Amino acid sequence: MGKTKNILFIMCDQLRYDYLSCAGHPRLETPNIDALAAKGVRFTRAYCQAPVCGGSRMSFYTGRYAFTHGAVWNGVPLSVDELTIGDYLRPLGHRVALVGKTHMVADRGGMERLKIDRNSIEGVLVAECGFEPYERDDGLWGTAEIAPENLAYNNWMREQGYDGPNPWHDFANSAEGPDGEILSGWHLRNSRYPARVKEEHSETAYMTGRAMQFIEECGDGPWTMHLSYIKPHWPYIAPAPYHDMFGGNDILPANRHPKELETDHPVYRTYHRREDCRAFSRDEVRETVIPAYMGLIKQIDDHLGRLFAFMEENGRMDDTMIVFTSDHGDYLGDHWLGEKELFHEESIRLPFIIYDPDPASDATRGTVDDRFIESIDLVPTFIEVAGGTVPEHVVEGKSLLPILHGEQPGDWRDYVICESEFASRIDLGALGMAAREARAIMIRTGKWKYIHHLKFRPELYDLEDDPNEFTDLGADPAYEEIRSRMRETLTENFLARNFRTTVGEEPLARRAHAVYHPPEKRRVYIGVW
Amino acid sequence: MGKTKNILFIMCDQLRYDYLSCAGHPRLETPNIDALAAKGVRFTRAYCQAPVCGGSRMSFYTGRYAFTHGAVWNGVPLSVDELTIGDYLRPLGHRVALVGKTHMVADRGGMERLKIDRNSIEGVLVAECGFEPYERDDGLWGTAEIAPENLAYNNWMREQGYDGPNPWHDFANSAEGPDGEILSGWHLRNSRYPARVKEEHSETAYMTGRAMQFIEECGDGPWTMHLSYIKPHWPYIAPAPYHDMFGGNDILPANRHPKELETDHPVYRTYHRREDCRAFSRDEVRETVIPAYMGLIKQIDDHLGRLFAFMEENGRMDDTMIVFTSDHGDYLGDHWLGEKELFHEESIRLPFIIYDPDPASDATRGTVDDRFIESIDLVPTFIEVAGGTVPEHVVEGKSLLPILHGEQPGDWRDYVICESEFASRIDLGALGMAAREARAIMIRTGKWKYIHHLKFRPELYDLEDDPNEFTDLGADPAYEEIRSRMRETLTENFLARNFRTTVGEEPLARRAHAVYHPPEKRRVYIGVW
């Protein structure tokens, strides 16, 4: 063991914080992830900055809040002027690559205006949010009619003998009916069947293999790899034997209360009408889908076991920081909701484990830490691991290295922020709203969760008295002082954002000093008699 | 008269709202500006978005608040991803050029990362905030030792017989002492003397001439020109005869009260120690400098008379919208302050006149309008004049065309916002502050002016009872409810900002519609049983 050299940044998609055995799940054993936690630090109160793939990931990659970088939702391009992990670590000597999903959309408008060639190195990087796209696959490839011809995974599948225009859909994410018909994994009812793919040809297996290839290629490093699994995100369908490892009795009970359905809040009233929320409110759906979801997690754990053994053999466990996390959670019917997008713990809280081989982190191995962590903390952590200096006027997160080293940073944050613009998932027409009005920001302290909606009344939950988040105090006059205090904190948070990104602190401080300690000869004289 | 074709956007630098005869100044006659107001609309409550050149101008040019675009202060580059007047109007067929000052600093970091060649068309435009630099001159060229060799105005001055490395300083902005010594206009004591330049060779005359050349070159148009005078900004020194047209008796009385000096507010306590604030607190300084300031304004008015007559002759008064404004004000000793940077009316309120030759605006000719106007309103106004559609997910201002046309927009704003990061002008060292902590945001309604400081107590002024802004109610417990209400509005304002610039409203609304009205065949199925 010595100084940490490489960074392996593993992300699952839509993995809830509580579907791991180390996080207390009673039926799902994840021994390989648990083993990582036992060698590192497991953070129990880690949160995403946006409860949806695109927005959350762009915060992970930029180290900035979602309403700061602006790519708040899936399909919203990350502006060409946003710096990412790759932009920070490449100049520090790292090869920075992606294996799997980012949900990045290129800022074509900006690229065209600035005449950035999509095929130049700059063009590729700015279109792939700073990653070398060693293997780019967002894993949501629709049905056969619109299958991408050139998807690397599809080509590889064909080499393995899976024919057709879109093996991703027809084999890896479909089952077979009794008459040989294809039962699409897009339909929840089919989650009970095994996918039509051998386990070793599934997406999770393939991506793990690609990660090993990358590590092998990199030899001595240093490198940073974002291994970004598409599962357990939908389509919820697992290959054998993972499809029937779990049953309806193995799932966590639904965290919901009938009174939640009586809410007057327009966002929830709209969501409750939505197809996915109605489906996941049914026990049959939960009991069909969640076992597949668990199987997909179990499969990832097994492949991580394979990956970690490979790294052990190659000496990479001694010089590679490993982060294991997810982009957001999954309601799975809790609160009568499907998907994510809103702010209950099931949606925004992340599994979050960091293993740092550096002896400086020995003091914290195997510990559990309940400080408030935000996804934006990874970028500054990675910059420090790579030996760089965090540009604090751009990056909004805080390096976790002091915590890993067992220091007790005195000024650690006492709240987390999560932001959502759920415009494309709410019934704008029925509510008579503009897309830009469908915005909310959450602030969660130890006791309170306050959600400020731009166009609706706020929500408020007392997480000590009501940890299940059943009782919305957002309209209760008795809590106006709490709500007001939360809004004050929001104002501070907004005002402290890093909007001034093109100049750092030092030049300003130097200029300020010169005003009060003027040099003899000045370029300009302001207000001198 | 017909449809408006061209746009002449005239800006003075540091011209207060109240130093024009049409705005009520008792001794300063500005007949040409007044005549423009008599043909157009004069807005009495127009405000800049940042009380300093760079930040204010970038809001004028982008149509976005200062804390949105991030170029909050002089020397802070405007990010490569910000769109400006030129980016909007050029695709609509306009030639969009600059004559004079912008205070733009190129985002070199962004340009290098994206490999944008400074000498390509894209490189020039992104470095000049979207303007074709027909004549770029920020007019603050220091002393001889660091004179720019290639400044066009200097070269032209040399052709007129003004020798030396920096005629801008040595002639146009200096006087001559009794022994032939150069008395620099950088020193306030020299404001009483005439500049060593013939009036027709001064900056104001030169820039007016360049503007006429541009108009001539453009023939039939359409064009947009930003004619951006450097004066009456310091160096406060006017050529004869303007240097002694006014005397100490002609200036407005100082708007200040002894109790303001007793404030406990750290920002003011620091400012009161600053050289420029101490200087302008002295009557001798005001009586020396303000007459020169007035002379410079008078000179601009005369040259605008010349320009308007030229346009009249050429038919341009019939097809050109003319805007007359300034980037911010000047304390000139009011409130014991010099410069600008803070939020009193003297600093943030703008002269603001729009003349629109279009017959659609006949209804409002010669009217005075007291609605709240923000500098960001010009970009959407210009886009509409040029026949374009305002991208409302990017631009934060509101088009003024409906007002010019005499309509009564029902939802006009009831407050204005102004933002400042005065890091490089406050004694960060003595206050133990980081640069990024020196931030404040002001919200001004009809009755209240509330200033929220990130690190200090807020300020509050009752503009009805205390129009002179002498009494700071920011710490008075009796006004906590008002302050709280103002903070609420700030939160709304922040949350409604246009941070999602890379996708507009329509695609989101379309996606939302599809969720609640799903088509028969979908690409992906979310939560469908």
GROMACS .gro file of C-alpha atoms in nm, chain A residues 129-485:
model
  357
  129CYS     CA    1  -1.897   1.540  -2.048
  130GLY     CA    2  -1.522   1.508  -2.033
  131PHE     CA    3  -1.485   1.132  -2.050
  132GLU     CA    4  -1.295   0.937  -2.310
  133PRO     CA    5  -1.587   0.720  -2.431
  134TYR     CA    6  -1.404   0.389  -2.396
  135GLU     CA    7  -1.748   0.229  -2.385
  136ARG     CA    8  -2.046   0.461  -2.394
  137ASP     CA    9  -2.383   0.296  -2.350
  138ASP     CA   10  -2.681   0.457  -2.185
  139GLY     CA   11  -2.866   0.128  -2.200
  140LEU     CA   12  -3.209   0.257  -2.296
  141TRP     CA   13  -3.241   0.152  -2.654
  142GLY     CA   14  -3.610   0.127  -2.718
  143THR     CA   15  -3.777  -0.139  -2.921
  144ALA     CA   16  -3.651  -0.312  -3.232
  145GLU     CA   17  -3.775  -0.057  -3.483
  146ILE     CA   18  -3.535   0.210  -3.364
  147ALA     CA   19  -3.242  -0.001  -3.256
  148PRO     CA   20  -2.904   0.163  -3.300
  149GLU     CA   21  -2.702  -0.029  -3.557
  150ASN     CA   22  -2.370   0.067  -3.411
  151LEU     CA   23  -2.411   0.005  -3.043
  152ALA     CA   24  -2.093  -0.178  -2.938
  153TYR     CA   25  -2.284  -0.408  -2.704
  154ASN     CA   26  -2.520  -0.507  -2.987
  155ASN     CA   27  -2.229  -0.583  -3.216
  156TRP     CA   28  -2.066  -0.791  -2.948
  157MET     CA   29  -2.394  -0.972  -2.882
  158ARG     CA   30  -2.416  -1.060  -3.250
  159GLU     CA   31  -2.066  -1.206  -3.230
  160GLN     CA   32  -2.194  -1.424  -2.948
  161GLY     CA   33  -2.472  -1.548  -3.172
  162TYR     CA   34  -2.764  -1.321  -3.074
  163ASP     CA   35  -2.908  -1.215  -3.407
  164GLY     CA   36  -3.137  -0.937  -3.513
  165PRO     CA   37  -3.142  -0.560  -3.533
  166ASN     CA   38  -3.141  -0.499  -3.157
  167PRO     CA   39  -3.012  -0.784  -2.943
  168TRP     CA   40  -3.005  -0.538  -2.650
  169HIS     CA   41  -3.382  -0.537  -2.652
  170ASP     CA   42  -3.469  -0.874  -2.801
  171PHE     CA   43  -3.236  -1.082  -2.587
  172ALA     CA   44  -3.077  -0.894  -2.298
  173ASN     CA   45  -3.397  -0.713  -2.204
  174SER     CA   46  -3.670  -0.950  -2.313
  175ALA     CA   47  -3.803  -1.288  -2.208
  176GLU     CA   48  -3.956  -1.564  -2.418
  177GLY     CA   49  -4.321  -1.657  -2.401
  178PRO     CA   50  -4.458  -2.012  -2.420
  179ASP     CA   51  -4.502  -1.980  -2.797
  180GLY     CA   52  -4.159  -1.833  -2.855
  181GLU     CA   53  -4.295  -1.479  -2.863
  182ILE     CA   54  -4.079  -1.201  -2.730
  183LEU     CA   55  -4.200  -1.061  -2.398
  184SER     CA   56  -4.043  -0.715  -2.372
  185GLY     CA   57  -3.869  -0.623  -2.049
  186TRP     CA   58  -4.022  -0.279  -2.098
  187HIS     CA   59  -4.341  -0.426  -1.953
  188LEU     CA   60  -4.337  -0.477  -1.580
  189ARG     CA   61  -4.548  -0.793  -1.603
  190ASN     CA   62  -4.251  -0.966  -1.768
  191SER     CA   63  -4.010  -0.901  -1.483
  192ARG     CA   64  -4.085  -1.247  -1.346
  193TYR     CA   65  -3.920  -1.420  -1.643
  194PRO     CA   66  -3.552  -1.467  -1.712
  195ALA     CA   67  -3.399  -1.252  -1.983
  196ARG     CA   68  -3.322  -1.433  -2.309
  197VAL     CA   69  -2.952  -1.392  -2.256
  198LYS     CA   70  -2.687  -1.603  -2.094
  199GLU     CA   71  -2.578  -1.436  -1.774
  200GLU     CA   72  -2.222  -1.391  -1.900
  201HIS     CA   73  -2.358  -1.202  -2.201
  202SER     CA   74  -2.573  -0.962  -2.004
  203GLU     CA   75  -2.502  -0.590  -1.989
  204THR     CA   76  -2.364  -0.609  -1.637
  205ALA     CA   77  -2.125  -0.888  -1.731
  206TYR     CA   78  -2.020  -0.713  -2.050
  207MET     CA   79  -1.949  -0.379  -1.880
  208THR     CA   80  -1.749  -0.552  -1.609
  209GLY     CA   81  -1.542  -0.720  -1.877
  210ARG     CA   82  -1.484  -0.389  -2.054
  211ALA     CA   83  -1.373  -0.236  -1.724
  212MET     CA   84  -1.115  -0.512  -1.681
  213GLN     CA   85  -0.990  -0.455  -2.035
  214PHE     CA   86  -0.946  -0.088  -1.960
  215ILE     CA   87  -0.756  -0.155  -1.640
  216GLU     CA   88  -0.532  -0.399  -1.819
  217GLU     CA   89  -0.466  -0.152  -2.099
  218CYS     CA   90  -0.372   0.120  -1.854
  219GLY     CA   91  -0.092  -0.078  -1.695
  220ASP     CA   92   0.079   0.147  -1.447
  221GLY     CA   93  -0.173   0.425  -1.474
  222PRO     CA   94  -0.266   0.665  -1.342
  223TRP     CA   95  -0.621   0.636  -1.460
  224THR     CA   96  -0.973   0.725  -1.357
  225MET     CA   97  -1.255   0.505  -1.479
  226HIS     CA   98  -1.623   0.571  -1.441
  227LEU     CA   99  -1.776   0.223  -1.446
  228SER     CA  100  -2.139   0.307  -1.478
  229TYR     CA  101  -2.377   0.011  -1.471
  230ILE     CA  102  -2.714   0.050  -1.634
  231LYS     CA  103  -2.885  -0.179  -1.382
  232PRO     CA  104  -3.086  -0.217  -1.162
  233HIS     CA  105  -3.260   0.059  -1.364
  234TRP     CA  106  -3.551  -0.054  -1.582
  235PRO     CA  107  -3.611  -0.255  -1.797
  236TYR     CA  108  -3.644  -0.462  -1.477
  237ILE     CA  109  -3.549  -0.800  -1.613
  238ALA     CA  110  -3.266  -1.026  -1.496
  239PRO     CA  111  -3.095  -1.320  -1.661
  240ALA     CA  112  -3.109  -1.663  -1.498
  241PRO     CA  113  -3.030  -1.751  -1.229
  242TYR     CA  114  -3.089  -1.400  -1.090
  243HIS     CA  115  -3.448  -1.379  -1.212
  244ASP     CA  116  -3.581  -1.609  -0.942
  245MET     CA  117  -3.340  -1.575  -0.654
  246PHE     CA  118  -3.595  -1.360  -0.474
  247GLY     CA  119  -3.967  -1.366  -0.428
  248GLY     CA  120  -4.245  -1.141  -0.311
  249ASN     CA  121  -4.163  -1.226   0.049
  250ASP     CA  122  -3.809  -1.094   0.020
  251ILE     CA  123  -3.897  -0.734  -0.061
  252LEU     CA  124  -3.909  -0.449   0.188
  253PRO     CA  125  -4.264  -0.362   0.292
  254ALA     CA  126  -4.415  -0.068   0.110
  255ASN     CA  127  -4.348   0.258   0.291
  256ARG     CA  128  -4.681   0.427   0.232
  257HIS     CA  129  -4.984   0.549   0.418
  258PRO     CA  130  -5.339   0.591   0.294
  259LYS     CA  131  -5.344   0.952   0.409
  260GLU     CA  132  -5.073   1.035   0.156
  261LEU     CA  133  -5.333   0.980  -0.115
  262GLU     CA  134  -5.549   1.249   0.040
  263THR     CA  135  -5.292   1.523  -0.011
  264ASP     CA  136  -5.405   1.850  -0.165
  265HIS     CA  137  -5.064   1.911  -0.317
  266PRO     CA  138  -5.097   1.946  -0.697
  267VAL     CA  139  -4.764   1.776  -0.767
  268TYR     CA  140  -4.867   1.460  -0.583
  269ARG     CA  141  -5.221   1.470  -0.710
  270THR     CA  142  -5.079   1.473  -1.060
  271TYR     CA  143  -4.819   1.207  -0.992
  272HIS     CA  144  -5.079   0.977  -0.840
  273ARG     CA  145  -5.257   0.976  -1.174
  274ARG     CA  146  -4.944   0.875  -1.361
  275GLU     CA  147  -4.917   0.529  -1.508
  276ASP     CA  148  -4.598   0.427  -1.327
  277CYS     CA  149  -4.724   0.552  -0.990
  278ARG     CA  150  -5.055   0.371  -1.031
  279ALA     CA  151  -4.874   0.052  -1.132
  280PHE     CA  152  -4.629   0.051  -0.841
  281SER     CA  153  -4.910   0.118  -0.597
  282ARG     CA  154  -5.035  -0.233  -0.672
  283ASP     CA  155  -4.891  -0.516  -0.464
  284GLU     CA  156  -4.884  -0.748  -0.764
  285VAL     CA  157  -4.650  -0.510  -0.943
  286ARG     CA  158  -4.418  -0.467  -0.647
  287GLU     CA  159  -4.406  -0.841  -0.589
  288THR     CA  160  -4.325  -0.903  -0.953
  289VAL     CA  161  -4.078  -0.623  -1.015
  290ILE     CA  162  -3.882  -0.587  -0.693
  291PRO     CA  163  -3.753  -0.947  -0.694
  292ALA     CA  164  -3.608  -0.877  -1.041
  293TYR     CA  165  -3.465  -0.547  -0.912
  294MET     CA  166  -3.301  -0.743  -0.630
  295GLY     CA  167  -3.170  -1.003  -0.871
  296LEU     CA  168  -3.008  -0.731  -1.081
  297ILE     CA  169  -2.838  -0.592  -0.768
  298LYS     CA  170  -2.721  -0.937  -0.665
  299GLN     CA  171  -2.577  -0.981  -1.013
  300ILE     CA  172  -2.387  -0.654  -0.991
  301ASP     CA  173  -2.250  -0.761  -0.655
  302ASP     CA  174  -2.125  -1.087  -0.803
  303HIS     CA  175  -1.955  -0.907  -1.090
  304LEU     CA  176  -1.798  -0.660  -0.854
  305GLY     CA  177  -1.659  -0.962  -0.672
  306ARG     CA  178  -1.506  -1.072  -1.002
  307LEU     CA  179  -1.372  -0.723  -1.070
  308PHE     CA  180  -1.225  -0.680  -0.723
  309ALA     CA  181  -1.056  -1.023  -0.742
  310PHE     CA  182  -0.908  -0.921  -1.076
  311MET     CA  183  -0.781  -0.598  -0.928
  312GLU     CA  184  -0.639  -0.781  -0.630
  313GLU     CA  185  -0.444  -1.013  -0.859
  314ASN     CA  186  -0.310  -0.719  -1.056
  315GLY     CA  187  -0.212  -0.514  -0.756
  316ARG     CA  188  -0.474  -0.251  -0.830
  317MET     CA  189  -0.642  -0.287  -0.491
  318ASP     CA  190  -0.329  -0.133  -0.346
  319ASP     CA  191  -0.324   0.184  -0.551
  320THR     CA  192  -0.683   0.245  -0.658
  321MET     CA  193  -0.950   0.441  -0.477
  322ILE     CA  194  -1.288   0.274  -0.529
  323VAL     CA  195  -1.614   0.459  -0.498
  324PHE     CA  196  -1.944   0.272  -0.506
  325THR     CA  197  -2.263   0.472  -0.539
  326SER     CA  198  -2.577   0.529  -0.745
  327ASP     CA  199  -2.726   0.826  -0.926
  328HIS     CA  200  -3.053   0.822  -0.728
  329GLY     CA  201  -3.304   0.579  -0.581
  330ASP     CA  202  -3.634   0.425  -0.688
  331TYR     CA  203  -3.970   0.465  -0.517
  332LEU     CA  204  -4.082   0.113  -0.609
  333GLY     CA  205  -4.429   0.199  -0.485
  334ASP     CA  206  -4.330   0.373  -0.163
  335HIS     CA  207  -4.547   0.678  -0.103
  336TRP     CA  208  -4.768   0.544  -0.387
  337LEU     CA  209  -4.506   0.654  -0.635
  338GLY     CA  210  -4.295   0.499  -0.907
  339GLU     CA  211  -3.963   0.615  -1.046
  340LYS     CA  212  -3.785   0.897  -0.857
  341GLU     CA  213  -3.794   1.274  -0.938
  342LEU     CA  214  -3.925   1.386  -0.598
  343PHE     CA  215  -3.757   1.418  -0.261
  344HIS     CA  216  -3.842   1.131  -0.027
  345GLU     CA  217  -3.543   0.942   0.109
  346GLU     CA  218  -3.622   0.648  -0.121
  347SER     CA  219  -3.560   0.875  -0.418
  348ILE     CA  220  -3.268   1.094  -0.318
  349ARG     CA  221  -3.056   0.897  -0.070
  350LEU     CA  222  -2.760   0.710  -0.210
  351PRO     CA  223  -2.552   0.408  -0.130
  352PHE     CA  224  -2.209   0.564  -0.088
  353ILE     CA  225  -1.891   0.374  -0.009
  354ILE     CA  226  -1.534   0.490  -0.054
  355TYR     CA  227  -1.235   0.262  -0.026
  356ASP     CA  228  -0.901   0.442  -0.021
  357PRO     CA  229  -0.594   0.217  -0.010
  358ASP     CA  230  -0.372   0.502   0.110
  359PRO     CA  231  -0.239   0.429   0.461
  360ALA     CA  232  -0.353   0.780   0.551
  361SER     CA  233  -0.704   0.636   0.544
  362ASP     CA  234  -0.628   0.340   0.769
  363ALA     CA  235  -0.786   0.517   1.064
  364THR     CA  236  -1.132   0.495   0.913
  365ARG     CA  237  -1.139   0.150   0.754
  366GLY     CA  238  -1.465  -0.026   0.812
  367THR     CA  239  -1.630   0.273   0.972
  368VAL     CA  240  -1.977   0.405   0.910
  369ASP     CA  241  -2.010   0.782   0.880
  370ASP     CA  242  -2.337   0.971   0.916
  371ARG     CA  243  -2.224   1.315   0.811
  372PHE     CA  244  -2.417   1.481   0.529
  373ILE     CA  245  -2.253   1.395   0.199
  374GLU     CA  246  -2.347   1.535  -0.138
  375SER     CA  247  -2.269   1.382  -0.476
  376ILE     CA  248  -2.076   1.698  -0.563
  377ASP     CA  249  -1.817   1.600  -0.303
  378LEU     CA  250  -1.658   1.343  -0.533
  379VAL     CA  251  -1.505   1.586  -0.783
  380PRO     CA  252  -1.298   1.770  -0.519
  381THR     CA  253  -1.207   1.438  -0.357
  382PHE     CA  254  -1.081   1.304  -0.688
  383ILE     CA  255  -0.887   1.623  -0.765
  384GLU     CA  256  -0.708   1.596  -0.431
  385VAL     CA  257  -0.635   1.225  -0.479
  386ALA     CA  258  -0.481   1.311  -0.817
  387GLY     CA  259  -0.265   1.576  -0.654
  388GLY     CA  260  -0.446   1.880  -0.785
  389THR     CA  261  -0.588   2.191  -0.624
  390VAL     CA  262  -0.963   2.225  -0.610
  391PRO     CA  263  -1.087   2.537  -0.791
  392GLU     CA  264  -1.319   2.644  -0.515
  393HIS     CA  265  -1.476   2.918  -0.723
  394VAL     CA  266  -1.609   2.654  -0.963
  395VAL     CA  267  -1.655   2.331  -0.767
  396GLU     CA  268  -1.928   2.347  -0.502
  397GLY     CA  269  -1.861   2.018  -0.321
  398LYS     CA  270  -1.618   1.952  -0.037
  399SER     CA  271  -1.334   1.702  -0.052
  400LEU     CA  272  -1.401   1.389   0.153
  401LEU     CA  273  -1.032   1.314   0.201
  402PRO     CA  274  -1.018   1.474   0.547
  403ILE     CA  275  -1.302   1.248   0.659
  404LEU     CA  276  -1.137   0.941   0.507
  405HIS     CA  277  -0.820   1.036   0.693
  406GLY     CA  278  -1.008   1.043   1.019
  407GLU     CA  279  -0.989   1.417   1.068
  408GLN     CA  280  -1.291   1.594   1.212
  409PRO     CA  281  -1.354   1.892   0.984
  410GLY     CA  282  -1.509   2.147   1.214
  411ASP     CA  283  -1.723   2.323   0.959
  412TRP     CA  284  -1.885   2.030   0.789
  413ARG     CA  285  -2.220   2.110   0.629
  414ASP     CA  286  -2.538   2.072   0.832
  415TYR     CA  287  -2.778   2.028   0.542
  416VAL     CA  288  -2.801   1.883   0.194
  417ILE     CA  289  -2.965   2.026  -0.115
  418CYS     CA  290  -3.152   1.848  -0.391
  419GLU     CA  291  -3.312   2.017  -0.692
  420SER     CA  292  -3.561   1.910  -0.952
  421GLU     CA  293  -3.727   2.051  -1.260
  422PHE     CA  294  -3.985   1.781  -1.324
  423ALA     CA  295  -4.145   1.969  -1.614
  424SER     CA  296  -4.153   1.677  -1.853
  425ARG     CA  297  -4.316   1.441  -1.601
  426ILE     CA  298  -4.598   1.655  -1.465
  427ASP     CA  299  -4.924   1.734  -1.638
  428LEU     CA  300  -4.831   2.088  -1.740
  429GLY     CA  301  -5.140   2.112  -1.957
  430ALA     CA  302  -5.385   2.024  -1.681
  431LEU     CA  303  -5.210   2.251  -1.432
  432GLY     CA  304  -5.178   2.537  -1.682
  433MET     CA  305  -4.809   2.572  -1.611
  434ALA     CA  306  -4.500   2.661  -1.810
  435ALA     CA  307  -4.224   2.402  -1.804
  436ARG     CA  308  -3.992   2.637  -1.618
  437GLU     CA  309  -4.243   2.668  -1.337
  438ALA     CA  310  -4.219   2.298  -1.248
  439ARG     CA  311  -3.927   2.353  -1.017
  440ALA     CA  312  -3.857   2.262  -0.661
  441ILE     CA  313  -3.562   2.269  -0.428
  442MET     CA  314  -3.521   2.060  -0.115
  443ILE     CA  315  -3.319   2.134   0.191
  444ARG     CA  316  -3.275   1.851   0.441
  445THR     CA  317  -3.126   1.908   0.784
  446GLY     CA  318  -3.097   1.652   1.062
  447LYS     CA  319  -3.455   1.708   1.171
  448TRP     CA  320  -3.633   1.879   0.883
  449LYS     CA  321  -3.695   1.827   0.517
  450TYR     CA  322  -3.828   2.141   0.352
  451ILE     CA  323  -3.928   2.144  -0.014
  452HIS     CA  324  -3.982   2.476  -0.180
  453HIS     CA  325  -4.195   2.466  -0.494
  454LEU     CA  326  -4.177   2.757  -0.731
  455LYS     CA  327  -4.549   2.750  -0.806
  456PHE     CA  328  -4.705   2.551  -0.523
  457ARG     CA  329  -4.712   2.557  -0.147
  458PRO     CA  330  -4.406   2.410   0.019
  459GLU     CA  331  -4.376   2.070   0.185
  460LEU     CA  332  -4.226   2.008   0.527
  461TYR     CA  333  -4.149   1.682   0.705
  462ASP     CA  334  -4.025   1.625   1.058
  463LEU     CA  335  -3.775   1.345   1.006
  464GLU     CA  336  -3.732   1.278   1.376
  465ASP     CA  337  -4.099   1.237   1.459
  466ASP     CA  338  -4.198   1.110   1.118
  467PRO     CA  339  -3.904   0.927   0.961
  468ASN     CA  340  -4.135   0.760   0.711
  469GLU     CA  341  -4.234   1.100   0.571
  470PHE     CA  342  -4.608   1.047   0.586
  471THR     CA  343  -4.709   1.380   0.737
  472ASP     CA  344  -4.666   1.688   0.524
  473LEU     CA  345  -4.649   1.992   0.752
  474GLY     CA  346  -4.605   2.227   0.459
  475ALA     CA  347  -4.940   2.399   0.506
  476ASP     CA  348  -4.959   2.378   0.885
  477PRO     CA  349  -4.953   2.731   1.031
  478ALA     CA  350  -4.777   2.600   1.343
  479TYR     CA  351  -4.461   2.542   1.140
  480GLU     CA  352  -4.432   2.875   0.964
  481GLU     CA  353  -4.124   2.968   1.161
  482ILE     CA  354  -3.946   2.649   1.059
  483ARG     CA  355  -4.037   2.702   0.697
  484SER     CA  356  -3.920   3.059   0.711
  485ARG     CA  357  -3.588   2.952   0.862
   0.00000   0.00000   0.00000
